Amino acid sequence: MIQDVIEKKLATYLSVGSFAVTIFMLTSTTSDPVNVTKLFVLGGVSLAALATALVFGYKTLILDFKPVLGLVVIFNCFLWLSTLSSRAPFAQNYFGTFGRNNGLLTYALFSVILISALLLNENGSFLKAIYGLLAAGMINVIYCAWVLVIGDFIPWNNPYGEILGLFGNPDFISAFLGMFIAASLALIVSGKTPTLLRIFLSLSSLVAFYEIYKSRAIQGLVVTALGVVIVGFYLVRSYAKSSLYSYLYIAITTIFGVTAILGTLQKGPLDFVYKRSVSFRGSYWRAAWDMGSTHPFTGIGLDTYGDWYRRARPPIALIDTPGIQVISNVAHNVLMDFFASGGYPLLISYLMVLILGIVSIAKVTFRRNEFDRVFVALTSVWICYQVQSVISINQIGLAIWGWLFTGLLIGYEKSTKVESLDAHEAKVKSGQSKKSKNQGALSTQLVAGVGFILGLIIALPPLLADSNWFHATKSRSLTKIEMALVDGPFNPSSSYRYAQAVSLFQNSNFPELAHKYALLAVKFNADYFEAWHQLYLLPQSTKTEKIEALSNMKRLDPKNPDVTSNQ
């Protein structure tokens, strides 16, 4: 167990840091205002927390959480196995593809967040993390309300026409607002929550629900309903004198849940909840299953789904859902993404980490009957996140709460095994001098500061590369554009940028440069269909190059009868 002063600092780093990851974005200096910026902050936050955890709590981690550490290490080993065995460029596996950034680095940083959260032991520390999520939720509620009433002041490229929140996507903001409502409800129904806060959260939740409705995203409605059901279960359980009421509640909500699921499949009385995008996901999942099944031990590599989708998509995807011209670079299911990326080893190791969270929830649930607002908030948000992840993407600002709350739930279960401190330990703690505590706080800040800076440096390359490219294209300077395409430690190459460069040069009447970078693009990533397609269409390409390009397009899109058409 770490000192109280250290735990308070660590809790602050995790709660404020996760809040910052969720809300931070840049719109005027990057092509991608959301993902690379959130990854950058995630790097600093994760390493600051890890440095604090290792320096001041490594003994506790080793003694009390050895199985958790073992599973997380195994999970990361399989991440590396997938990366090193992948045909895709290392930079793509490590930093992730443009617009996603779900590479090895991101998951390693998420793992660090989970491990650091294990050390939290005090009720106030867990509550601080919940307040961090609520604060991030409030910022998004206010911003979305502003957009709906006045208009959007952020210069988005918004193809959806709906509210985006600080996530850049209506599905993500709706899911996060659903998690916000779930956490709020757990505090609202608890008598331990101050009255003014309960009123404030109640009003905010109503506004958030209206924003979910306006987003026109089913995810938010599903998450909200699930959060209400979970909080309701623990509330009924705390008041019911007989377990019969709890079983009856579970039966009723299960029937409603099954009916809702059938509705998404266009069956039953709730078939109005169906959206065509649900059918799209069926094709995406089948493609992911094919990728993982054909590479069962290593997968295809992290964030390389887009390179393989054309090869793996089922026949129906070419003619109906989603159609031959609709391409995806993610499975829209986190579990299937892991299976496609790393095969069975990565999927199973991830599921084992989730099982630790499930076991922790079950242990506390069976141990206590009273309504515990902290535990219910942690549980409802965690379950809501996991359920939405089955139909969504690991967006960094959203996923950080799933990983953080996994560690918090495991730590909470551990901390509630013993309701009070050992008398001797309490005496030792009470006898600590103010001076020693201040020294601990000071050293914590120093350690966390070093970790924060190191983390920012580690996560800087994709942000810096994107920013360089953004400013270079804005300048319209050939020299700057070509410099932005030079591969380097802090300027990793990207298939997306190569494709943009080829189009830019060709449209600007620089055919020689377009041809030059088309050749570099296929050399950088031979499985990137668009690169071969561009090379094939360029007038400057030789006959031999066109033949090679056509052959590779057929290899990458074998079910398509006309790979030369614009897609």
Coordinates of C-alpha atoms in Angstrom, one line a residue:
M1 CA 0.0 0.0 0.0
I2 CA 1.4 3.4 -1.0
Q3 CA 1.4 6.5 1.2
D4 CA -1.8 8.6 1.2
V5 CA 0.0 11.6 -0.2
I6 CA 1.4 9.6 -3.1
E7 CA -2.0 8.0 -3.8
K8 CA -3.7 11.4 -3.9
K9 CA -1.2 12.6 -6.4
L10 CA -1.6 9.4 -8.5
A11 CA -5.4 9.7 -8.4
T12 CA -5.1 13.3 -9.6
Y13 CA -2.8 12.3 -12.5
L14 CA -5.1 9.6 -13.7
S15 CA -8.4 11.5 -13.3
V16 CA -7.2 14.9 -14.7
G17 CA -5.1 13.1 -17.3
S18 CA -7.9 11.0 -18.6
F19 CA -10.1 14.1 -18.6
A20 CA -7.4 15.9 -20.7
V21 CA -7.1 13.0 -23.2
T22 CA -10.9 13.1 -23.7
I23 CA -11.3 16.8 -24.3
F24 CA -8.0 17.7 -26.0
M25 CA -7.9 18.4 -29.7
L26 CA -6.3 20.7 -32.2
T27 CA -8.1 22.0 -35.3
S28 CA -5.7 24.6 -36.8
T29 CA -2.4 22.8 -36.9
T30 CA -3.1 19.2 -37.9
S31 CA -5.0 17.3 -40.6
D32 CA -6.4 15.0 -37.9
P33 CA -7.6 17.2 -35.1
V34 CA -8.7 14.3 -32.8
N35 CA -6.7 11.1 -32.8
V36 CA -3.0 12.2 -33.0
T37 CA -3.7 15.0 -30.5
K38 CA -5.3 12.6 -28.0
L39 CA -2.5 10.1 -28.5
F40 CA 0.0 12.8 -27.7
V41 CA -1.6 13.7 -24.4
L42 CA -2.2 10.0 -23.6
G43 CA 1.6 9.5 -23.9
G44 CA 2.3 12.1 -21.3
V45 CA -0.4 11.1 -18.9
S46 CA 0.4 7.4 -19.1
L47 CA 4.1 7.7 -18.5
A48 CA 3.5 10.2 -15.6
A49 CA 1.3 7.7 -13.9
L50 CA 3.6 4.8 -14.6
A51 CA 6.6 6.6 -13.3
T52 CA 4.8 7.4 -10.1
A53 CA 3.4 3.8 -9.7
L54 CA 6.8 2.1 -10.3
V55 CA 8.9 4.4 -8.1
F56 CA 6.5 4.5 -5.2
G57 CA 4.4 1.4 -5.5
Y58 CA 6.3 -1.3 -7.4
K59 CA 6.4 -3.6 -4.3
T60 CA 2.6 -3.4 -3.9
L61 CA 2.1 -4.1 -7.6
I62 CA 4.3 -7.2 -7.4
L63 CA 3.0 -8.5 -4.2
D64 CA -0.8 -7.8 -4.6
F65 CA -1.4 -7.8 -8.4
K66 CA 1.0 -10.3 -9.8
P67 CA -1.7 -12.1 -11.9
V68 CA -2.9 -8.8 -13.4
L69 CA 0.6 -7.7 -14.3
G70 CA 1.3 -11.1 -15.8
L71 CA -1.8 -10.9 -18.1
V72 CA -1.0 -7.3 -19.1
V73 CA 2.6 -8.3 -20.0
I74 CA 1.4 -11.3 -22.0
F75 CA -1.1 -9.0 -23.9
N76 CA 1.7 -6.6 -24.7
C77 CA 4.0 -9.5 -25.8
F78 CA 1.4 -10.6 -28.3
L79 CA 1.1 -7.0 -29.5
W80 CA 4.8 -7.1 -30.3
L81 CA 4.4 -10.5 -32.0
S82 CA 1.7 -9.2 -34.2
T83 CA 3.7 -6.1 -35.1
L84 CA 7.0 -7.9 -35.9
S85 CA 5.3 -10.5 -38.0
S86 CA 3.1 -8.1 -40.0
R87 CA 3.8 -7.3 -43.6
A88 CA 2.6 -3.8 -43.1
P89 CA 5.2 -1.0 -42.3
F90 CA 6.4 -0.9 -38.8
A91 CA 5.4 2.7 -38.4
Q92 CA 1.8 1.8 -39.2
N93 CA 1.8 -1.1 -36.7
Y94 CA 3.4 1.0 -34.0
F95 CA 1.7 4.4 -34.3
G96 CA -1.5 3.2 -36.1
T97 CA -3.0 4.3 -39.4
F98 CA -4.1 7.9 -40.1
G99 CA -7.4 8.8 -38.4
R100 CA -7.3 5.8 -36.0
N101 CA -3.9 5.6 -34.3
N102 CA -4.8 2.2 -32.7
G103 CA -1.3 0.9 -33.0
L104 CA 1.0 -0.9 -30.5
L105 CA 1.9 2.4 -28.8
T106 CA -1.7 3.3 -28.0
Y107 CA -2.5 -0.1 -26.4
A108 CA 0.8 -0.1 -24.5
L109 CA -0.1 3.3 -23.0
F110 CA -3.6 2.0 -22.2
S111 CA -2.0 -0.9 -20.4
V112 CA 0.1 1.5 -18.4
I113 CA -3.1 3.4 -17.3
L114 CA -4.6 0.1 -16.1
I115 CA -1.6 -0.9 -14.1
S116 CA -1.2 2.5 -12.5
A117 CA -4.9 2.5 -11.4
L118 CA -4.4 -0.7 -9.5
L119 CA -2.6 1.2 -6.7
L120 CA -5.6 3.4 -5.8
N121 CA -7.0 2.3 -2.5
E122 CA -9.0 5.1 -0.9
N123 CA -12.7 5.8 -1.6
G124 CA -11.8 9.4 -2.4
S125 CA -9.4 8.3 -5.1
F126 CA -12.0 6.3 -6.9
L127 CA -14.5 9.1 -6.6
K128 CA -11.9 11.5 -8.1
A129 CA -11.7 9.3 -11.2
I130 CA -15.5 9.3 -11.5
Y131 CA -15.5 13.1 -11.2
G132 CA -12.9 13.2 -14.0
L133 CA -15.3 11.4 -16.3
L134 CA -18.2 13.6 -15.2
A135 CA -16.1 16.8 -15.9
A136 CA -15.2 15.6 -19.4
G137 CA -18.9 14.8 -19.9
M138 CA -19.9 18.2 -18.8
I139 CA -17.5 19.9 -21.2
N140 CA -19.0 17.8 -24.1
V141 CA -22.6 18.5 -22.9
I142 CA -22.0 22.2 -22.9
Y143 CA -20.2 22.2 -26.3
C144 CA -22.9 20.1 -27.9
A145 CA -25.6 22.3 -26.5
W146 CA -23.8 25.3 -27.9
V147 CA -23.7 23.6 -31.3
L148 CA -27.4 22.8 -31.3
V149 CA -28.5 26.2 -30.1
I150 CA -26.0 28.6 -31.7
G151 CA -23.9 26.7 -34.1
D152 CA -20.4 25.1 -34.2
F153 CA -17.5 27.3 -33.6
I154 CA -15.0 24.5 -34.4
P155 CA -14.1 24.4 -38.1
W156 CA -14.9 20.7 -38.6
N157 CA -14.9 18.9 -41.8
N158 CA -18.3 17.3 -40.8
P159 CA -19.7 14.9 -43.3
Y160 CA -22.3 13.6 -40.8
G161 CA -24.2 16.8 -40.3
E162 CA -24.7 15.9 -36.6
I163 CA -23.1 16.8 -33.4
L164 CA -19.6 15.5 -33.0
G165 CA -18.6 16.5 -29.5
L166 CA -14.8 16.5 -28.9
F167 CA -14.5 13.1 -30.6
G168 CA -15.2 14.0 -34.2
N169 CA -17.9 11.4 -34.6
P170 CA -21.6 11.3 -33.6
D171 CA -21.4 7.6 -32.6
F172 CA -18.5 8.3 -30.2
I173 CA -20.1 11.4 -28.5
S174 CA -23.4 9.6 -28.1
A175 CA -21.7 6.6 -26.4
F176 CA -19.7 8.8 -24.1
L177 CA -22.7 10.8 -23.2
G178 CA -24.5 7.5 -22.3
M179 CA -21.5 6.7 -20.0
F180 CA -21.8 10.1 -18.5
I181 CA -25.5 9.6 -17.8
A182 CA -24.8 6.2 -16.2
A183 CA -22.1 7.6 -13.8
S184 CA -24.4 10.6 -13.0
L185 CA -27.3 8.4 -12.2
A186 CA -25.3 6.3 -9.8
L187 CA -24.5 9.5 -7.8
I188 CA -28.0 11.0 -8.2
V189 CA -29.8 8.1 -6.5
S190 CA -27.3 8.0 -3.6
G191 CA -28.1 9.9 -0.5
K192 CA -24.4 10.4 0.1
T193 CA -24.2 12.8 -2.9
P194 CA -24.8 16.5 -2.0
T195 CA -28.2 17.8 -3.0
L196 CA -26.9 20.6 -5.3
L197 CA -24.7 18.1 -7.1
R198 CA -27.6 15.7 -7.6
I199 CA -29.8 18.5 -9.0
F200 CA -26.9 19.6 -11.3
L201 CA -26.3 16.1 -12.6
S202 CA -30.0 15.4 -13.1
L203 CA -30.4 18.5 -15.3
S204 CA -27.1 17.8 -17.1
S205 CA -28.2 14.2 -17.8
L206 CA -31.5 15.4 -19.3
V207 CA -29.6 17.7 -21.6
A208 CA -27.2 14.9 -22.5
F209 CA -30.0 12.5 -23.3
Y210 CA -31.5 15.1 -25.7
E211 CA -28.1 15.5 -27.3
I212 CA -27.9 11.7 -27.8
Y213 CA -31.3 11.8 -29.5
K214 CA -30.1 14.6 -31.8
S215 CA -26.9 12.7 -32.7
R216 CA -29.1 10.1 -34.3
A217 CA -26.7 7.4 -33.2
I218 CA -28.1 4.2 -31.7
Q219 CA -25.0 3.6 -29.6
G220 CA -25.9 6.4 -27.2
L221 CA -29.4 5.1 -26.7
V222 CA -28.2 1.6 -26.1
V223 CA -25.5 2.7 -23.6
T224 CA -27.9 5.0 -21.7
A225 CA -30.5 2.2 -21.4
L226 CA -27.9 -0.2 -20.2
G227 CA -26.6 2.3 -17.6
V228 CA -30.1 2.8 -16.3
V229 CA -30.7 -0.9 -16.0
I230 CA -27.4 -1.5 -14.2
V231 CA -27.9 1.3 -11.7
G232 CA -31.5 0.2 -11.3
F233 CA -30.4 -3.4 -10.5
Y234 CA -28.1 -2.3 -7.6
L235 CA -30.8 0.1 -6.3
V236 CA -33.5 -2.6 -6.3
R237 CA -31.0 -5.1 -4.7
S238 CA -30.2 -2.6 -1.9
Y239 CA -33.9 -2.1 -1.0
A240 CA -35.3 -5.5 -1.7
K241 CA -35.7 -7.8 1.4
S242 CA -35.8 -10.9 -0.8
S243 CA -33.5 -11.8 -3.7
L244 CA -36.7 -12.7 -5.6
Y245 CA -37.1 -9.1 -6.6
S246 CA -33.6 -9.0 -8.0
Y247 CA -34.2 -12.1 -10.1
L248 CA -37.5 -10.7 -11.3
Y249 CA -35.8 -7.4 -12.3
I250 CA -33.1 -9.3 -14.2
A251 CA -35.7 -11.4 -16.0
I252 CA -37.7 -8.3 -17.1
T253 CA -34.7 -6.3 -18.2
T254 CA -33.3 -9.4 -20.0
I255 CA -36.5 -9.8 -22.0
F256 CA -36.4 -6.2 -22.9
G257 CA -32.8 -6.4 -23.9
V258 CA -33.3 -9.4 -26.1
T259 CA -36.2 -7.7 -27.8
A260 CA -34.1 -4.6 -28.4
I261 CA -31.3 -6.8 -29.9
L262 CA -33.8 -8.5 -32.2
G263 CA -35.0 -5.0 -33.2
T264 CA -31.6 -4.1 -34.5
L265 CA -31.9 -7.2 -36.7
Q266 CA -35.3 -6.0 -38.0
K267 CA -37.2 -8.5 -36.0
G268 CA -39.9 -8.0 -33.3
P269 CA -41.7 -4.9 -32.1
L270 CA -38.6 -2.7 -31.8
D271 CA -37.5 -3.1 -35.4
F272 CA -37.6 0.7 -35.8
V273 CA -34.2 0.8 -34.0
Y274 CA -32.6 -0.9 -37.1
K275 CA -30.1 1.1 -39.1
R276 CA -28.5 0.1 -42.3
S277 CA -25.1 0.5 -40.7
V278 CA -25.9 -2.5 -38.6
S279 CA -25.8 -4.6 -41.7
F280 CA -22.5 -3.0 -42.7
R281 CA -21.0 -4.2 -39.5
G282 CA -22.0 -7.8 -40.4
S283 CA -19.7 -7.6 -43.4
Y284 CA -16.9 -5.9 -41.4
W285 CA -17.0 -8.6 -38.8
R286 CA -17.0 -11.4 -41.3
A287 CA -14.0 -9.8 -43.0
A288 CA -12.2 -9.5 -39.6
W289 CA -13.0 -13.2 -38.8
D290 CA -11.5 -14.2 -42.1
M291 CA -8.3 -12.2 -41.4
G292 CA -7.9 -13.8 -37.9
S293 CA -8.8 -17.3 -39.1
T294 CA -6.2 -17.2 -41.9
H295 CA -3.6 -15.8 -39.5
P296 CA -4.6 -17.5 -36.2
F297 CA -1.3 -17.1 -34.3
T298 CA -0.1 -13.7 -35.3
G299 CA -2.9 -11.9 -37.0
I300 CA -2.3 -9.4 -39.9
G301 CA -0.8 -6.6 -37.8
L302 CA -2.1 -3.7 -35.8
D303 CA -4.2 -1.1 -37.6
T304 CA -3.8 -2.9 -40.9
Y305 CA -7.4 -4.0 -41.3
G306 CA -7.8 -1.5 -44.2
D307 CA -5.0 -3.2 -46.2
W308 CA -6.8 -6.5 -45.9
Y309 CA -10.4 -5.6 -46.1
R310 CA -10.8 -6.0 -49.9
R311 CA -9.3 -9.4 -49.8
A312 CA -11.4 -10.6 -46.8
R313 CA -14.8 -9.0 -47.4
P314 CA -17.6 -11.4 -48.0
P315 CA -19.4 -11.5 -51.4
I316 CA -22.4 -9.7 -50.1
A317 CA -20.2 -6.7 -49.2
L318 CA -19.6 -6.1 -52.9
I319 CA -23.2 -6.0 -54.0
D320 CA -25.2 -4.7 -51.0
T321 CA -23.9 -4.1 -47.5
P322 CA -21.9 -1.9 -47.6
G323 CA -21.3 -2.0 -51.4
I324 CA -18.3 -2.3 -53.6
Q325 CA -17.2 1.3 -53.2
V326 CA -17.5 1.4 -49.4
I327 CA -14.2 0.5 -47.7
S328 CA -13.4 0.3 -44.0
N329 CA -10.1 0.4 -42.2
V330 CA -11.6 -1.0 -38.9
A331 CA -13.9 -3.9 -38.0
H332 CA -16.2 -1.7 -35.9
N333 CA -15.9 -4.3 -33.1
V334 CA -13.0 -4.1 -30.7
L335 CA -12.9 -7.9 -30.1
M336 CA -12.9 -8.6 -33.8
D337 CA -10.2 -6.0 -34.4
F338 CA -8.0 -7.7 -31.9
F339 CA -8.7 -11.1 -33.5
A340 CA -7.8 -9.8 -36.9
S341 CA -4.8 -7.9 -35.7
G342 CA -3.2 -10.6 -33.5
G343 CA -5.1 -13.8 -34.0
Y344 CA -6.3 -16.0 -31.1
P345 CA -3.3 -15.1 -28.7
L346 CA -4.1 -11.4 -28.7
L347 CA -7.8 -11.9 -28.5
I348 CA -7.7 -14.4 -25.7
S349 CA -5.2 -12.3 -23.7
Y350 CA -7.4 -9.2 -24.0
L351 CA -10.4 -11.3 -23.0
M352 CA -8.5 -12.5 -19.9
V353 CA -7.9 -8.9 -18.9
L354 CA -11.6 -8.2 -19.2
I355 CA -12.4 -11.3 -17.2
L356 CA -10.4 -9.8 -14.3
G357 CA -12.8 -6.8 -14.4
I358 CA -15.9 -9.1 -14.5
V359 CA -14.6 -11.2 -11.6
S360 CA -13.9 -8.0 -9.5
I361 CA -17.5 -6.8 -10.2
A362 CA -18.9 -10.2 -9.2
K363 CA -16.9 -10.4 -6.0
V364 CA -17.9 -6.9 -4.7
T365 CA -21.6 -7.5 -5.8
F366 CA -21.8 -10.8 -3.8
R367 CA -19.9 -9.2 -0.9
R368 CA -22.2 -6.2 -0.4
N369 CA -25.9 -5.6 -0.5
E370 CA -26.0 -1.9 0.2
F371 CA -25.9 0.7 -2.6
D372 CA -22.4 1.8 -3.0
R373 CA -22.4 4.8 -5.4
V374 CA -18.7 4.6 -6.2
F375 CA -18.8 0.9 -7.1
V376 CA -22.0 1.3 -9.0
A377 CA -20.6 4.2 -11.0
L378 CA -17.4 2.3 -11.8
T379 CA -19.4 -0.8 -12.8
S380 CA -22.0 0.9 -14.9
V381 CA -19.5 2.9 -16.9
W382 CA -17.2 -0.1 -17.4
I383 CA -20.0 -2.4 -18.6
C384 CA -21.4 0.4 -20.8
Y385 CA -18.0 0.9 -22.4
Q386 CA -17.5 -2.8 -23.0
V387 CA -20.9 -3.2 -24.6
Q388 CA -20.5 -0.3 -26.9
S389 CA -17.0 -1.6 -27.9
V390 CA -18.7 -4.6 -29.5
I391 CA -20.3 -2.4 -32.1
S392 CA -17.7 0.4 -32.2
I393 CA -14.1 1.5 -32.5
N394 CA -11.4 2.0 -29.9
Q395 CA -11.4 5.8 -30.1
I396 CA -8.7 7.0 -27.8
G397 CA -10.7 9.6 -25.9
L398 CA -13.4 7.0 -25.2
A399 CA -11.3 3.9 -24.7
I400 CA -9.1 5.4 -22.0
W401 CA -12.1 5.2 -19.6
G402 CA -12.5 1.5 -20.3
W403 CA -8.9 0.7 -19.5
L404 CA -8.8 3.1 -16.5
F405 CA -12.0 1.7 -15.0
T406 CA -10.7 -1.9 -15.5
G407 CA -7.8 -1.1 -13.2
L408 CA -10.0 0.8 -10.8
L409 CA -12.5 -2.1 -10.4
I410 CA -9.7 -4.5 -9.7
G411 CA -8.1 -2.1 -7.2
Y412 CA -11.5 -1.4 -5.7
E413 CA -12.2 -5.1 -5.1
K414 CA -8.9 -5.5 -3.5
S415 CA -9.3 -2.4 -1.2
T416 CA -12.7 -3.5 0.0
K417 CA -11.6 -6.9 1.2
V418 CA -10.4 -5.2 4.4
E419 CA -12.6 -2.4 5.6
S420 CA -10.1 -0.9 8.0
L421 CA -6.3 -0.5 8.3
D422 CA -4.3 -2.7 10.5
A423 CA -3.9 -0.9 13.9
H424 CA -0.1 -0.9 13.6
E425 CA -0.2 0.4 10.0
A426 CA -2.6 3.2 11.0
K427 CA -0.3 4.2 13.9
V428 CA 2.7 4.3 11.6
K429 CA 0.8 6.4 9.1
S430 CA -0.5 8.8 11.7
G431 CA 3.0 9.2 13.0
Q432 CA 4.4 10.4 9.7
S433 CA 5.7 13.9 9.9
K434 CA 4.3 16.6 7.8
K435 CA 7.8 17.1 6.5
S436 CA 8.1 13.6 5.2
K437 CA 4.8 13.9 3.5
N438 CA 5.7 17.1 1.8
Q439 CA 9.0 15.5 0.6
G440 CA 6.9 12.6 -0.8
A441 CA 4.6 15.0 -2.6
L442 CA 7.6 16.9 -4.0
S443 CA 9.4 13.8 -5.2
T444 CA 6.1 12.5 -6.8
Q445 CA 5.8 15.7 -8.8
L446 CA 9.4 15.4 -10.0
V447 CA 9.0 11.7 -11.0
A448 CA 5.7 12.3 -12.6
G449 CA 7.1 15.4 -14.5
V450 CA 10.0 13.3 -15.9
G451 CA 7.5 10.6 -16.9
F452 CA 5.2 13.1 -18.5
I453 CA 7.9 14.7 -20.7
L454 CA 9.2 11.3 -21.7
G455 CA 5.7 10.2 -22.6
L456 CA 5.1 13.3 -24.7
I457 CA 8.3 12.6 -26.6
I458 CA 7.3 9.0 -27.3
A459 CA 3.9 10.0 -28.6
L460 CA 5.1 13.1 -30.5
P461 CA 6.2 11.6 -33.9
P462 CA 2.7 11.0 -35.4
L463 CA 1.5 14.5 -34.2
L464 CA 4.6 16.2 -35.5
A465 CA 4.4 14.3 -38.9
D466 CA 0.8 15.3 -39.3
S467 CA 1.4 18.9 -38.3
N468 CA 4.4 19.1 -40.8
W469 CA 2.2 17.8 -43.6
F470 CA -0.7 20.1 -42.7
H471 CA 1.5 23.2 -42.8
A472 CA 3.4 22.0 -45.9
T473 CA 0.2 21.5 -48.0
K474 CA -1.1 24.8 -46.8
S475 CA 2.0 26.6 -47.9
R476 CA 1.8 25.1 -51.4
S477 CA 5.6 25.0 -51.4
L478 CA 7.1 22.0 -53.3
T479 CA 10.2 22.0 -51.1
K480 CA 8.2 21.9 -47.9
I481 CA 5.9 19.3 -49.2
E482 CA 8.7 17.0 -50.2
M483 CA 10.5 17.6 -46.9
A484 CA 7.3 16.6 -45.1
L485 CA 7.4 13.3 -46.9
V486 CA 10.9 12.4 -45.9
D487 CA 10.8 9.5 -43.4
G488 CA 12.5 10.0 -40.0
P489 CA 12.2 9.1 -36.3
F490 CA 9.9 12.1 -35.7
N491 CA 8.4 12.1 -39.1
P492 CA 7.1 8.5 -39.7
S493 CA 5.9 7.9 -43.2
S494 CA 2.2 7.2 -43.9
S495 CA 0.4 5.5 -46.8
Y496 CA -2.3 8.1 -46.5
R497 CA 0.1 11.0 -46.9
Y498 CA 1.8 9.4 -49.9
A499 CA -1.6 9.0 -51.5
Q500 CA -2.4 12.6 -50.8
A501 CA 0.9 13.7 -52.2
V502 CA 0.4 11.8 -55.5
S503 CA -3.0 13.4 -56.0
L504 CA -1.7 16.8 -55.1
F505 CA 1.2 16.7 -57.5
Q506 CA -0.9 15.3 -60.3
N507 CA -3.6 17.9 -59.9
S508 CA -1.0 20.7 -59.7
N509 CA 0.6 19.7 -63.0
F510 CA 3.7 18.1 -61.5
P511 CA 3.4 14.7 -63.2
E512 CA 7.1 13.7 -62.6
L513 CA 6.7 14.2 -58.8
A514 CA 3.4 12.4 -58.8
H515 CA 5.0 9.4 -60.5
K516 CA 8.0 9.5 -58.2
Y517 CA 5.9 9.4 -55.0
A518 CA 3.5 6.8 -56.4
L519 CA 6.5 4.5 -56.8
L520 CA 7.7 5.3 -53.3
A521 CA 4.1 4.6 -52.0
V522 CA 4.0 1.1 -53.3
K523 CA 7.5 0.5 -52.1
F524 CA 6.5 1.7 -48.6
N525 CA 3.4 -0.5 -48.3
A526 CA 2.9 -3.1 -51.1
D527 CA -0.5 -4.0 -49.6
Y528 CA -2.0 -0.5 -49.9
F529 CA -4.5 -0.8 -52.7
E530 CA -4.9 3.0 -53.3
A531 CA -1.1 3.3 -54.0
W532 CA -1.3 0.7 -56.8
H533 CA -4.5 2.2 -58.1
Q534 CA -2.9 5.6 -58.4
L535 CA 0.2 4.2 -60.1
Y536 CA -2.0 2.3 -62.6
L537 CA -4.0 5.5 -63.5
L538 CA -1.0 7.8 -63.8
P539 CA -0.2 8.6 -67.5
Q540 CA 3.5 8.7 -66.6
S541 CA 3.6 5.1 -65.5
T542 CA 5.3 2.7 -67.9
K543 CA 3.5 -0.3 -69.4
T544 CA 5.5 -2.6 -67.1
E545 CA 4.5 -0.5 -64.1
K546 CA 0.8 -0.6 -65.1
I547 CA 0.9 -4.4 -65.5
E548 CA 2.5 -4.8 -62.1
A549 CA -0.1 -2.4 -60.6
L550 CA -3.0 -4.2 -62.2
S551 CA -1.6 -7.6 -60.9
N552 CA -1.3 -6.2 -57.3
M553 CA -4.8 -4.7 -57.4
K554 CA -6.2 -8.0 -58.4
R555 CA -4.2 -9.6 -55.6
L556 CA -5.6 -7.1 -53.0
D557 CA -9.2 -7.1 -54.3
P558 CA -9.7 -10.6 -55.8
K559 CA -13.5 -10.6 -55.7
N560 CA -13.9 -7.2 -57.5
P561 CA -14.6 -7.8 -61.3
D562 CA -13.2 -4.3 -62.2
V563 CA -10.3 -3.2 -59.9
T564 CA -9.4 -0.3 -62.2
S565 CA -12.6 1.6 -61.6
N566 CA -12.5 4.5 -59.2
Q567 CA -13.4 3.4 -55.6

